[in-house]
Amino acid sequence: MLADILAQLQKQASAGESGVAAAFELNWQSLEPEAQKLACLLSLFALAPIPWSLVESAASASSLEFDLKANCAVLVERYLLQELAEDTYQIHERIRELLQQKLEDLAQADELKRGYCQAMVAVAKNIPQTPTLIDIAQATLAIPHIEETATVYQAWLSDDDLIWPFLGLARFYEGQGAYAQALPWREQSLSAARKRFGDEHPDVATSLNNLAFLYDSQGRYSDAEPLYIEALAMIKRLLGDEHPDVATSLNNLAFLYDSQGRYSDAEPLYIEALAMIKRLL
C-alpha cells in the first residue's frame, strides 16, 4: 500500500507541485463531508503509526457521530491514508500537509483540536508514576502523538489538562531510566505552566517538584534542592501550611537530604510530614 501511495505521488509530482495539489483537490472534492472531517482529524496526529483506538477516542471527544470505519476505508481507497496493519494507520507527510490546510478552513477545526488533545491527555493520565514494562509497551505507539499535543497543540489544552502531556511523557521515559529524554518534558512542563498561569500556581509548584525529583534521581542534588525548597514555599503560600501537598513536598525534601547522608536535616522534615499526614488523613 505504501508503495502504491508513493508511486501515485511521484507520478503526480512529475507535473510539478501544482499537479500534486490539483490531484489532491479533485480527490478531496469527491469525499463526503464525514470523510473530510475524519481526514482532518487524522491530520492532527504525528507522522507515526496511528492506533485506531486513539482515532476513536479523539473522534468521540470531538463529537464526530458517524461510521468511522466506513469513512476510514474510503480514505484508504483514495490513497489519503495508509493501512500499516490491522487497526494501525499512517498518513504520508505531503498528504498530511494538504489535509492540515483543509483543517484550517473547517468550521470544526478548534473542536477537532480540543478533542484530539483530550484523547491524548487521557492516555498520558494512564501512564503510572512508576510504569511497568506492560505499561510502557501499551503507551509506546501513543507517545509521538502525545508529544504532538505538548508541542504543537498546547494552546488547545484546557487549564486542567495543560501539564498532563508533559507528565505522561516524562513518566514514560523515567520509567525506563531514560532521564536525558525525560528532562526536556519536565522543563517544558514548568515553562508551559509559568507561561499560562504566571509564577504562582499549583501546576508551577508541581512542575518545580517534578523537575527537582528528576535531578534527584540523577544525583544532581545541588540542582534539585533549590527547586524543592521553592516548590514547598509556593505550595504553603497557595494552599496553606496544612495540606497533603505540603506534606508530600516536605517528604520529598527530606528524601533529598537522606540521599546525601544529611540525616539531621532530613529527620525533622520526615517527622513533620508524618505528623501532618496523620492530622489531615
PDB file of C-alpha atoms in Angstrom:
ATOM      1  CA  MET A   1       0.000   0.000   0.000  1.00  0.00           C
ATOM      2  CA  LEU A   2       2.781   2.446   0.855  1.00  0.00           C
ATOM      3  CA  ALA A   3       4.488   1.732  -2.459  1.00  0.00           C
ATOM      4  CA  ASP A   4       1.209   2.487  -4.239  1.00  0.00           C
ATOM      5  CA  ILE A   5       0.821   5.797  -2.425  1.00  0.00           C
ATOM      6  CA  LEU A   6       4.399   6.868  -3.119  1.00  0.00           C
ATOM      7  CA  ALA A   7       4.135   5.834  -6.770  1.00  0.00           C
ATOM      8  CA  GLN A   8       0.941   7.837  -7.101  1.00  0.00           C
ATOM      9  CA  LEU A   9       2.587  10.893  -5.538  1.00  0.00           C
ATOM     10  CA  GLN A  10       5.689  10.592  -7.713  1.00  0.00           C
ATOM     11  CA  LYS A  11       3.549  10.300 -10.843  1.00  0.00           C
ATOM     12  CA  GLN A  12       1.624  13.415  -9.865  1.00  0.00           C
ATOM     13  CA  ALA A  13       4.825  15.226  -8.911  1.00  0.00           C
ATOM     14  CA  SER A  14       6.111  14.851 -12.475  1.00  0.00           C
ATOM     15  CA  ALA A  15       3.632  17.572 -13.366  1.00  0.00           C
ATOM     16  CA  GLY A  16       5.112  19.793 -10.648  1.00  0.00           C
ATOM     17  CA  GLU A  17       3.866  20.774  -7.222  1.00  0.00           C
ATOM     18  CA  SER A  18       0.748  22.325  -8.700  1.00  0.00           C
ATOM     19  CA  GLY A  19      -0.101  18.928 -10.183  1.00  0.00           C
ATOM     20  CA  VAL A  20       0.086  17.231  -6.787  1.00  0.00           C
ATOM     21  CA  ALA A  21      -2.135  19.888  -5.220  1.00  0.00           C
ATOM     22  CA  ALA A  22      -4.588  19.716  -8.119  1.00  0.00           C
ATOM     23  CA  ALA A  23      -4.833  15.924  -7.915  1.00  0.00           C
ATOM     24  CA  PHE A  24      -5.369  16.149  -4.162  1.00  0.00           C
ATOM     25  CA  GLU A  25      -8.072  18.797  -4.623  1.00  0.00           C
ATOM     26  CA  LEU A  26     -10.007  16.585  -7.049  1.00  0.00           C
ATOM     27  CA  ASN A  27      -9.761  13.712  -4.589  1.00  0.00           C
ATOM     28  CA  TRP A  28     -10.870  15.962  -1.733  1.00  0.00           C
ATOM     29  CA  GLN A  29     -13.912  17.325  -3.553  1.00  0.00           C
ATOM     30  CA  SER A  30     -15.181  13.818  -4.215  1.00  0.00           C
ATOM     31  CA  LEU A  31     -15.273  12.978  -0.482  1.00  0.00           C
ATOM     32  CA  GLU A  32     -18.414  13.130   1.621  1.00  0.00           C
ATOM     33  CA  PRO A  33     -18.331  15.689   4.487  1.00  0.00           C
ATOM     34  CA  GLU A  34     -17.934  12.910   7.089  1.00  0.00           C
ATOM     35  CA  ALA A  35     -14.854  11.532   5.332  1.00  0.00           C
ATOM     36  CA  GLN A  36     -13.423  15.048   5.082  1.00  0.00           C
ATOM     37  CA  LYS A  37     -13.868  15.599   8.820  1.00  0.00           C
ATOM     38  CA  LEU A  38     -12.216  12.277   9.632  1.00  0.00           C
ATOM     39  CA  ALA A  39      -9.314  13.100   7.295  1.00  0.00           C
ATOM     40  CA  CYS A  40      -8.868  16.475   9.016  1.00  0.00           C
ATOM     41  CA  LEU A  41      -8.886  14.791  12.412  1.00  0.00           C
ATOM     42  CA  LEU A  42      -6.256  12.305  11.238  1.00  0.00           C
ATOM     43  CA  SER A  43      -4.049  15.165  10.043  1.00  0.00           C
ATOM     44  CA  LEU A  44      -3.603  16.226  13.680  1.00  0.00           C
ATOM     45  CA  PHE A  45      -1.737  13.031  14.501  1.00  0.00           C
ATOM     46  CA  ALA A  46       2.044  12.897  14.329  1.00  0.00           C
ATOM     47  CA  LEU A  47       3.917  11.384  11.369  1.00  0.00           C
ATOM     48  CA  ALA A  48       3.962   7.990  13.056  1.00  0.00           C
ATOM     49  CA  PRO A  49       1.773   4.871  13.207  1.00  0.00           C
ATOM     50  CA  ILE A  50      -1.703   5.753  14.469  1.00  0.00           C
ATOM     51  CA  PRO A  51      -3.568   3.154  16.558  1.00  0.00           C
ATOM     52  CA  TRP A  52      -7.256   3.097  15.631  1.00  0.00           C
ATOM     53  CA  SER A  53      -8.200   3.236  19.330  1.00  0.00           C
ATOM     54  CA  LEU A  54      -6.674   6.727  19.501  1.00  0.00           C
ATOM     55  CA  VAL A  55      -8.666   7.828  16.454  1.00  0.00           C
ATOM     56  CA  GLU A  56     -11.872   6.574  18.070  1.00  0.00           C
ATOM     57  CA  SER A  57     -11.087   8.397  21.312  1.00  0.00           C
ATOM     58  CA  ALA A  58     -10.305  11.658  19.511  1.00  0.00           C
ATOM     59  CA  ALA A  59     -13.426  11.349  17.355  1.00  0.00           C
ATOM     60  CA  SER A  60     -15.603  10.755  20.407  1.00  0.00           C
ATOM     61  CA  ALA A  61     -14.098  13.751  22.219  1.00  0.00           C
ATOM     62  CA  SER A  62     -14.699  15.811  19.063  1.00  0.00           C
ATOM     63  CA  SER A  63     -18.363  14.706  18.870  1.00  0.00           C
ATOM     64  CA  LEU A  64     -17.972  13.033  15.469  1.00  0.00           C
ATOM     65  CA  GLU A  65     -21.026  10.801  15.317  1.00  0.00           C
ATOM     66  CA  PHE A  66     -20.822   8.783  12.109  1.00  0.00           C
ATOM     67  CA  ASP A  67     -19.449   5.470  10.898  1.00  0.00           C
ATOM     68  CA  LEU A  68     -15.706   5.960  11.397  1.00  0.00           C
ATOM     69  CA  LYS A  69     -14.610   2.618   9.961  1.00  0.00           C
ATOM     70  CA  ALA A  70     -16.593   3.057   6.741  1.00  0.00           C
ATOM     71  CA  ASN A  71     -15.104   6.506   6.180  1.00  0.00           C
ATOM     72  CA  CYS A  72     -11.654   5.217   7.087  1.00  0.00           C
ATOM     73  CA  ALA A  73     -11.997   2.614   4.332  1.00  0.00           C
ATOM     74  CA  VAL A  74     -12.855   5.385   1.882  1.00  0.00           C
ATOM     75  CA  LEU A  75      -9.723   7.330   2.832  1.00  0.00           C
ATOM     76  CA  VAL A  76      -7.579   4.222   2.337  1.00  0.00           C
ATOM     77  CA  GLU A  77      -9.162   3.595  -1.077  1.00  0.00           C
ATOM     78  CA  ARG A  78      -8.449   7.199  -2.104  1.00  0.00           C
ATOM     79  CA  TYR A  79      -4.766   6.938  -1.083  1.00  0.00           C
ATOM     80  CA  LEU A  80      -5.230   9.565   1.634  1.00  0.00           C
ATOM     81  CA  LEU A  81      -4.487   7.070   4.390  1.00  0.00           C
ATOM     82  CA  GLN A  82      -2.206   4.054   4.594  1.00  0.00           C
ATOM     83  CA  GLU A  83      -3.163   0.916   6.493  1.00  0.00           C
ATOM     84  CA  LEU A  84       0.028  -0.425   8.101  1.00  0.00           C
ATOM     85  CA  ALA A  85      -1.565  -3.344   9.908  1.00  0.00           C
ATOM     86  CA  GLU A  86      -4.914  -4.231  11.395  1.00  0.00           C
ATOM     87  CA  ASP A  87      -6.209  -1.131  13.229  1.00  0.00           C
ATOM     88  CA  THR A  88      -2.972   0.790  12.633  1.00  0.00           C
ATOM     89  CA  TYR A  89      -2.669   3.597  10.076  1.00  0.00           C
ATOM     90  CA  GLN A  90      -0.356   6.363   8.898  1.00  0.00           C
ATOM     91  CA  ILE A  91      -0.576   9.448   6.679  1.00  0.00           C
ATOM     92  CA  HIS A  92       2.043  10.405   4.094  1.00  0.00           C
ATOM     93  CA  GLU A  93       3.825  13.631   5.007  1.00  0.00           C
ATOM     94  CA  ARG A  94       2.687  15.590   1.926  1.00  0.00           C
ATOM     95  CA  ILE A  95      -0.906  14.414   2.255  1.00  0.00           C
ATOM     96  CA  ARG A  96      -0.853  15.431   5.902  1.00  0.00           C
ATOM     97  CA  GLU A  97       0.292  18.934   4.949  1.00  0.00           C
ATOM     98  CA  LEU A  98      -2.538  19.310   2.452  1.00  0.00           C
ATOM     99  CA  LEU A  99      -5.092  17.933   4.913  1.00  0.00           C
ATOM    100  CA  GLN A 100      -3.924  20.355   7.592  1.00  0.00           C
ATOM    101  CA  GLN A 101      -4.607  23.204   5.168  1.00  0.00           C
ATOM    102  CA  LYS A 102      -8.149  21.873   4.752  1.00  0.00           C
ATOM    103  CA  LEU A 103      -8.462  21.588   8.522  1.00  0.00           C
ATOM    104  CA  GLU A 104      -7.908  25.314   8.966  1.00  0.00           C
ATOM    105  CA  ASP A 105     -10.868  26.005   6.645  1.00  0.00           C
ATOM    106  CA  LEU A 106     -13.126  23.662   8.587  1.00  0.00           C
ATOM    107  CA  ALA A 107     -15.722  25.201  10.919  1.00  0.00           C
ATOM    108  CA  GLN A 108     -14.992  22.454  13.468  1.00  0.00           C
ATOM    109  CA  ALA A 109     -11.208  22.917  13.442  1.00  0.00           C
ATOM    110  CA  ASP A 110     -10.934  24.066  17.059  1.00  0.00           C
ATOM    111  CA  GLU A 111     -13.317  21.356  18.234  1.00  0.00           C
ATOM    112  CA  LEU A 112     -11.229  18.693  16.487  1.00  0.00           C
ATOM    113  CA  LYS A 113      -8.023  20.040  18.014  1.00  0.00           C
ATOM    114  CA  ARG A 114      -9.527  20.109  21.501  1.00  0.00           C
ATOM    115  CA  GLY A 115     -10.891  16.590  21.043  1.00  0.00           C
ATOM    116  CA  TYR A 116      -7.524  15.346  19.838  1.00  0.00           C
ATOM    117  CA  CYS A 117      -5.849  16.889  22.890  1.00  0.00           C
ATOM    118  CA  GLN A 118      -8.399  15.391  25.269  1.00  0.00           C
ATOM    119  CA  ALA A 119      -7.798  11.931  23.835  1.00  0.00           C
ATOM    120  CA  MET A 120      -4.019  12.235  24.202  1.00  0.00           C
ATOM    121  CA  VAL A 121      -4.349  13.597  27.757  1.00  0.00           C
ATOM    122  CA  ALA A 122      -6.437  10.543  28.672  1.00  0.00           C
ATOM    123  CA  VAL A 123      -3.597   8.278  27.528  1.00  0.00           C
ATOM    124  CA  ALA A 124      -0.997  10.385  29.371  1.00  0.00           C
ATOM    125  CA  LYS A 125      -3.005  10.166  32.588  1.00  0.00           C
ATOM    126  CA  ASN A 126      -2.964   6.364  32.341  1.00  0.00           C
ATOM    127  CA  ILE A 127       0.841   6.214  32.431  1.00  0.00           C
ATOM    128  CA  PRO A 128       1.645   5.441  36.090  1.00  0.00           C
ATOM    129  CA  GLN A 129       4.287   7.310  38.056  1.00  0.00           C
ATOM    130  CA  THR A 130       6.329   4.103  38.046  1.00  0.00           C
ATOM    131  CA  PRO A 131       5.301   2.311  34.837  1.00  0.00           C
ATOM    132  CA  THR A 132       5.819  -1.404  34.366  1.00  0.00           C
ATOM    133  CA  LEU A 133       7.098  -2.944  31.143  1.00  0.00           C
ATOM    134  CA  ILE A 134       3.478  -3.651  30.225  1.00  0.00           C
ATOM    135  CA  ASP A 135       2.517  -0.014  30.828  1.00  0.00           C
ATOM    136  CA  ILE A 136       5.411   1.142  28.656  1.00  0.00           C
ATOM    137  CA  ALA A 137       4.515  -1.278  25.851  1.00  0.00           C
ATOM    138  CA  GLN A 138       0.875  -0.161  25.898  1.00  0.00           C
ATOM    139  CA  ALA A 139       1.801   3.535  25.728  1.00  0.00           C
ATOM    140  CA  THR A 140       4.610   3.327  23.147  1.00  0.00           C
ATOM    141  CA  LEU A 141       2.556   3.882  19.977  1.00  0.00           C
ATOM    142  CA  ALA A 142       0.782   6.852  21.579  1.00  0.00           C
ATOM    143  CA  ILE A 143       3.985   8.666  22.597  1.00  0.00           C
ATOM    144  CA  PRO A 144       4.611  10.556  19.287  1.00  0.00           C
ATOM    145  CA  HIS A 145       1.003  11.757  19.349  1.00  0.00           C
ATOM    146  CA  ILE A 146       1.223  12.904  22.980  1.00  0.00           C
ATOM    147  CA  GLU A 147       4.398  14.772  22.005  1.00  0.00           C
ATOM    148  CA  GLU A 148       2.459  16.434  19.169  1.00  0.00           C
ATOM    149  CA  THR A 149      -0.130  17.570  21.722  1.00  0.00           C
ATOM    150  CA  ALA A 150       2.501  19.004  24.062  1.00  0.00           C
ATOM    151  CA  THR A 151       4.426  20.874  21.384  1.00  0.00           C
ATOM    152  CA  VAL A 152       2.065  21.767  18.523  1.00  0.00           C
ATOM    153  CA  TYR A 153      -1.414  21.867  20.075  1.00  0.00           C
ATOM    154  CA  GLN A 154      -0.634  23.166  23.547  1.00  0.00           C
ATOM    155  CA  ALA A 155      -2.988  26.132  23.036  1.00  0.00           C
ATOM    156  CA  TRP A 156      -5.954  23.740  22.745  1.00  0.00           C
ATOM    157  CA  LEU A 157      -5.261  22.080  26.100  1.00  0.00           C
ATOM    158  CA  SER A 158      -7.583  23.162  28.891  1.00  0.00           C
ATOM    159  CA  ASP A 159      -6.072  24.689  32.034  1.00  0.00           C
ATOM    160  CA  ASP A 160      -6.749  21.485  33.961  1.00  0.00           C
ATOM    161  CA  ASP A 161      -5.044  19.370  31.282  1.00  0.00           C
ATOM    162  CA  LEU A 162      -2.122  21.645  30.427  1.00  0.00           C
ATOM    163  CA  ILE A 163       0.727  19.803  32.145  1.00  0.00           C
ATOM    164  CA  TRP A 164      -0.631  16.267  31.723  1.00  0.00           C
ATOM    165  CA  PRO A 165       1.023  15.503  28.359  1.00  0.00           C
ATOM    166  CA  PHE A 166       4.365  16.552  29.845  1.00  0.00           C
ATOM    167  CA  LEU A 167       3.760  14.449  32.967  1.00  0.00           C
ATOM    168  CA  GLY A 168       2.900  11.365  30.916  1.00  0.00           C
ATOM    169  CA  LEU A 169       5.902  11.740  28.607  1.00  0.00           C
ATOM    170  CA  ALA A 170       8.315  12.245  31.491  1.00  0.00           C
ATOM    171  CA  ARG A 171       6.932   9.235  33.358  1.00  0.00           C
ATOM    172  CA  PHE A 172       7.252   7.111  30.206  1.00  0.00           C
ATOM    173  CA  TYR A 173      10.960   7.903  29.855  1.00  0.00           C
ATOM    174  CA  GLU A 174      11.813   7.978  33.558  1.00  0.00           C
ATOM    175  CA  GLY A 175      10.228   4.554  33.934  1.00  0.00           C
ATOM    176  CA  GLN A 176      12.859   3.246  31.531  1.00  0.00           C
ATOM    177  CA  GLY A 177      15.710   5.120  33.226  1.00  0.00           C
ATOM    178  CA  ALA A 178      15.937   7.417  30.186  1.00  0.00           C
ATOM    179  CA  TYR A 179      16.425  10.557  32.265  1.00  0.00           C
ATOM    180  CA  ALA A 180      18.016  12.559  29.457  1.00  0.00           C
ATOM    181  CA  GLN A 181      14.884  12.033  27.331  1.00  0.00           C
ATOM    182  CA  ALA A 182      12.599  12.827  30.268  1.00  0.00           C
ATOM    183  CA  LEU A 183      14.372  16.080  31.185  1.00  0.00           C
ATOM    184  CA  PRO A 184      13.061  18.268  28.299  1.00  0.00           C
ATOM    185  CA  TRP A 185       9.476  17.317  29.167  1.00  0.00           C
ATOM    186  CA  ARG A 186       9.961  18.215  32.828  1.00  0.00           C
ATOM    187  CA  GLU A 187      11.486  21.541  31.799  1.00  0.00           C
ATOM    188  CA  GLN A 188       8.754  22.260  29.248  1.00  0.00           C
ATOM    189  CA  SER A 189       6.078  21.459  31.821  1.00  0.00           C
ATOM    190  CA  LEU A 190       7.468  24.187  34.072  1.00  0.00           C
ATOM    191  CA  SER A 191       7.820  26.625  31.174  1.00  0.00           C
ATOM    192  CA  ALA A 192       4.271  25.996  29.903  1.00  0.00           C
ATOM    193  CA  ALA A 193       2.745  26.340  33.378  1.00  0.00           C
ATOM    194  CA  ARG A 194       4.555  29.612  34.038  1.00  0.00           C
ATOM    195  CA  LYS A 195       3.609  31.000  30.634  1.00  0.00           C
ATOM    196  CA  ARG A 196      -0.093  30.291  31.118  1.00  0.00           C
ATOM    197  CA  PHE A 197      -0.533  30.750  34.868  1.00  0.00           C
ATOM    198  CA  GLY A 198       2.265  33.050  35.988  1.00  0.00           C
ATOM    199  CA  ASP A 199       4.793  32.318  38.720  1.00  0.00           C
ATOM    200  CA  GLU A 200       2.275  31.456  41.476  1.00  0.00           C
ATOM    201  CA  HIS A 201       0.114  28.433  40.645  1.00  0.00           C
ATOM    202  CA  PRO A 202      -0.211  24.834  41.888  1.00  0.00           C
ATOM    203  CA  ASP A 203       0.839  23.475  38.463  1.00  0.00           C
ATOM    204  CA  VAL A 204       4.005  25.584  38.630  1.00  0.00           C
ATOM    205  CA  ALA A 205       4.754  24.129  42.070  1.00  0.00           C
ATOM    206  CA  THR A 206       4.058  20.612  40.788  1.00  0.00           C
ATOM    207  CA  SER A 207       6.360  21.153  37.812  1.00  0.00           C
ATOM    208  CA  LEU A 208       9.106  22.507  40.061  1.00  0.00           C
ATOM    209  CA  ASN A 209       8.769  19.496  42.322  1.00  0.00           C
ATOM    210  CA  ASN A 210       8.822  17.049  39.390  1.00  0.00           C
ATOM    211  CA  LEU A 211      11.908  18.645  37.870  1.00  0.00           C
ATOM    212  CA  ALA A 212      13.628  18.533  41.261  1.00  0.00           C
ATOM    213  CA  PHE A 213      12.735  14.843  41.577  1.00  0.00           C
ATOM    214  CA  LEU A 214      14.347  14.126  38.206  1.00  0.00           C
ATOM    215  CA  TYR A 215      17.508  15.946  39.246  1.00  0.00           C
ATOM    216  CA  ASP A 216      17.429  13.978  42.495  1.00  0.00           C
ATOM    217  CA  SER A 217      17.177  10.703  40.540  1.00  0.00           C
ATOM    218  CA  GLN A 218      20.248  11.709  38.528  1.00  0.00           C
ATOM    219  CA  GLY A 219      22.223  12.564  41.668  1.00  0.00           C
ATOM    220  CA  ARG A 220      22.133  16.291  40.800  1.00  0.00           C
ATOM    221  CA  TYR A 221      21.413  17.222  44.391  1.00  0.00           C
ATOM    222  CA  SER A 222      22.618  20.821  44.203  1.00  0.00           C
ATOM    223  CA  ASP A 223      20.214  21.431  41.296  1.00  0.00           C
ATOM    224  CA  ALA A 224      17.315  19.652  42.999  1.00  0.00           C
ATOM    225  CA  GLU A 225      17.469  21.327  46.426  1.00  0.00           C
ATOM    226  CA  PRO A 226      16.550  24.926  45.472  1.00  0.00           C
ATOM    227  CA  LEU A 227      13.659  23.672  43.338  1.00  0.00           C
ATOM    228  CA  TYR A 228      12.278  21.536  46.165  1.00  0.00           C
ATOM    229  CA  ILE A 229      12.557  24.493  48.538  1.00  0.00           C
ATOM    230  CA  GLU A 230      10.858  26.838  46.058  1.00  0.00           C
ATOM    231  CA  ALA A 231       8.065  24.333  45.437  1.00  0.00           C
ATOM    232  CA  LEU A 232       7.486  23.850  49.184  1.00  0.00           C
ATOM    233  CA  ALA A 233       7.309  27.598  49.834  1.00  0.00           C
ATOM    234  CA  MET A 234       4.908  28.104  46.901  1.00  0.00           C
ATOM    235  CA  ILE A 235       2.591  25.284  47.987  1.00  0.00           C
ATOM    236  CA  LYS A 236       2.417  26.769  51.505  1.00  0.00           C
ATOM    237  CA  ARG A 237       1.559  30.191  50.088  1.00  0.00           C
ATOM    238  CA  LEU A 238      -1.102  28.793  47.777  1.00  0.00           C
ATOM    239  CA  LEU A 239      -2.640  26.048  49.892  1.00  0.00           C
ATOM    240  CA  GLY A 240      -1.740  26.978  53.450  1.00  0.00           C
ATOM    241  CA  ASP A 241       0.528  25.249  55.926  1.00  0.00           C
ATOM    242  CA  GLU A 242      -1.829  22.311  56.477  1.00  0.00           C
ATOM    243  CA  HIS A 243      -2.355  20.465  53.211  1.00  0.00           C
ATOM    244  CA  PRO A 244      -1.448  16.969  51.916  1.00  0.00           C
ATOM    245  CA  ASP A 245       0.654  18.531  49.134  1.00  0.00           C
ATOM    246  CA  VAL A 246       2.715  20.334  51.763  1.00  0.00           C
ATOM    247  CA  ALA A 247       3.364  17.014  53.491  1.00  0.00           C
ATOM    248  CA  THR A 248       4.411  15.451  50.183  1.00  0.00           C
ATOM    249  CA  SER A 249       6.764  18.342  49.466  1.00  0.00           C
ATOM    250  CA  LEU A 250       8.291  18.081  52.947  1.00  0.00           C
ATOM    251  CA  ASN A 251       8.796  14.368  52.403  1.00  0.00           C
ATOM    252  CA  ASN A 252      10.487  14.963  49.038  1.00  0.00           C
ATOM    253  CA  LEU A 253      12.931  17.463  50.508  1.00  0.00           C
ATOM    254  CA  ALA A 254      13.634  15.096  53.377  1.00  0.00           C
ATOM    255  CA  PHE A 255      14.349  12.282  50.937  1.00  0.00           C
ATOM    256  CA  LEU A 256      16.828  14.502  49.101  1.00  0.00           C
ATOM    257  CA  TYR A 257      18.716  15.192  52.342  1.00  0.00           C
ATOM    258  CA  ASP A 258      18.514  11.495  53.222  1.00  0.00           C
ATOM    259  CA  SER A 259      20.080  10.582  49.873  1.00  0.00           C
ATOM    260  CA  GLN A 260      23.026  12.840  50.654  1.00  0.00           C
ATOM    261  CA  GLY A 261      23.511  11.463  54.146  1.00  0.00           C
ATOM    262  CA  ARG A 262      22.260  14.738  55.678  1.00  0.00           C
ATOM    263  CA  TYR A 263      20.263  12.877  58.289  1.00  0.00           C
ATOM    264  CA  SER A 264      19.987  15.712  60.796  1.00  0.00           C
ATOM    265  CA  ASP A 265      18.355  17.843  58.077  1.00  0.00           C
ATOM    266  CA  ALA A 266      16.098  15.036  56.856  1.00  0.00           C
ATOM    267  CA  GLU A 267      14.762  13.771  60.193  1.00  0.00           C
ATOM    268  CA  PRO A 268      12.725  16.837  61.314  1.00  0.00           C
ATOM    269  CA  LEU A 269      11.137  17.103  57.849  1.00  0.00           C
ATOM    270  CA  TYR A 270      10.139  13.446  57.846  1.00  0.00           C
ATOM    271  CA  ILE A 271       8.666  13.857  61.331  1.00  0.00           C
ATOM    272  CA  GLU A 272       6.763  17.000  60.322  1.00  0.00           C
ATOM    273  CA  ALA A 273       5.415  15.327  57.153  1.00  0.00           C
ATOM    274  CA  LEU A 274       4.296  12.237  59.089  1.00  0.00           C
ATOM    275  CA  ALA A 275       2.547  14.296  61.763  1.00  0.00           C
ATOM    276  CA  MET A 276       0.774  16.394  59.113  1.00  0.00           C
ATOM    277  CA  ILE A 277      -0.441  13.339  57.211  1.00  0.00           C
ATOM    278  CA  LYS A 278      -1.821  11.871  60.434  1.00  0.00           C
ATOM    279  CA  ARG A 279      -3.667  15.112  61.230  1.00  0.00           C
ATOM    280  CA  LEU A 280      -5.088  15.529  57.744  1.00  0.00           C
ATOM    281  CA  LEU A 281      -5.796  11.959  56.697  1.00  0.00           C
TER     282      LEU A 281
END
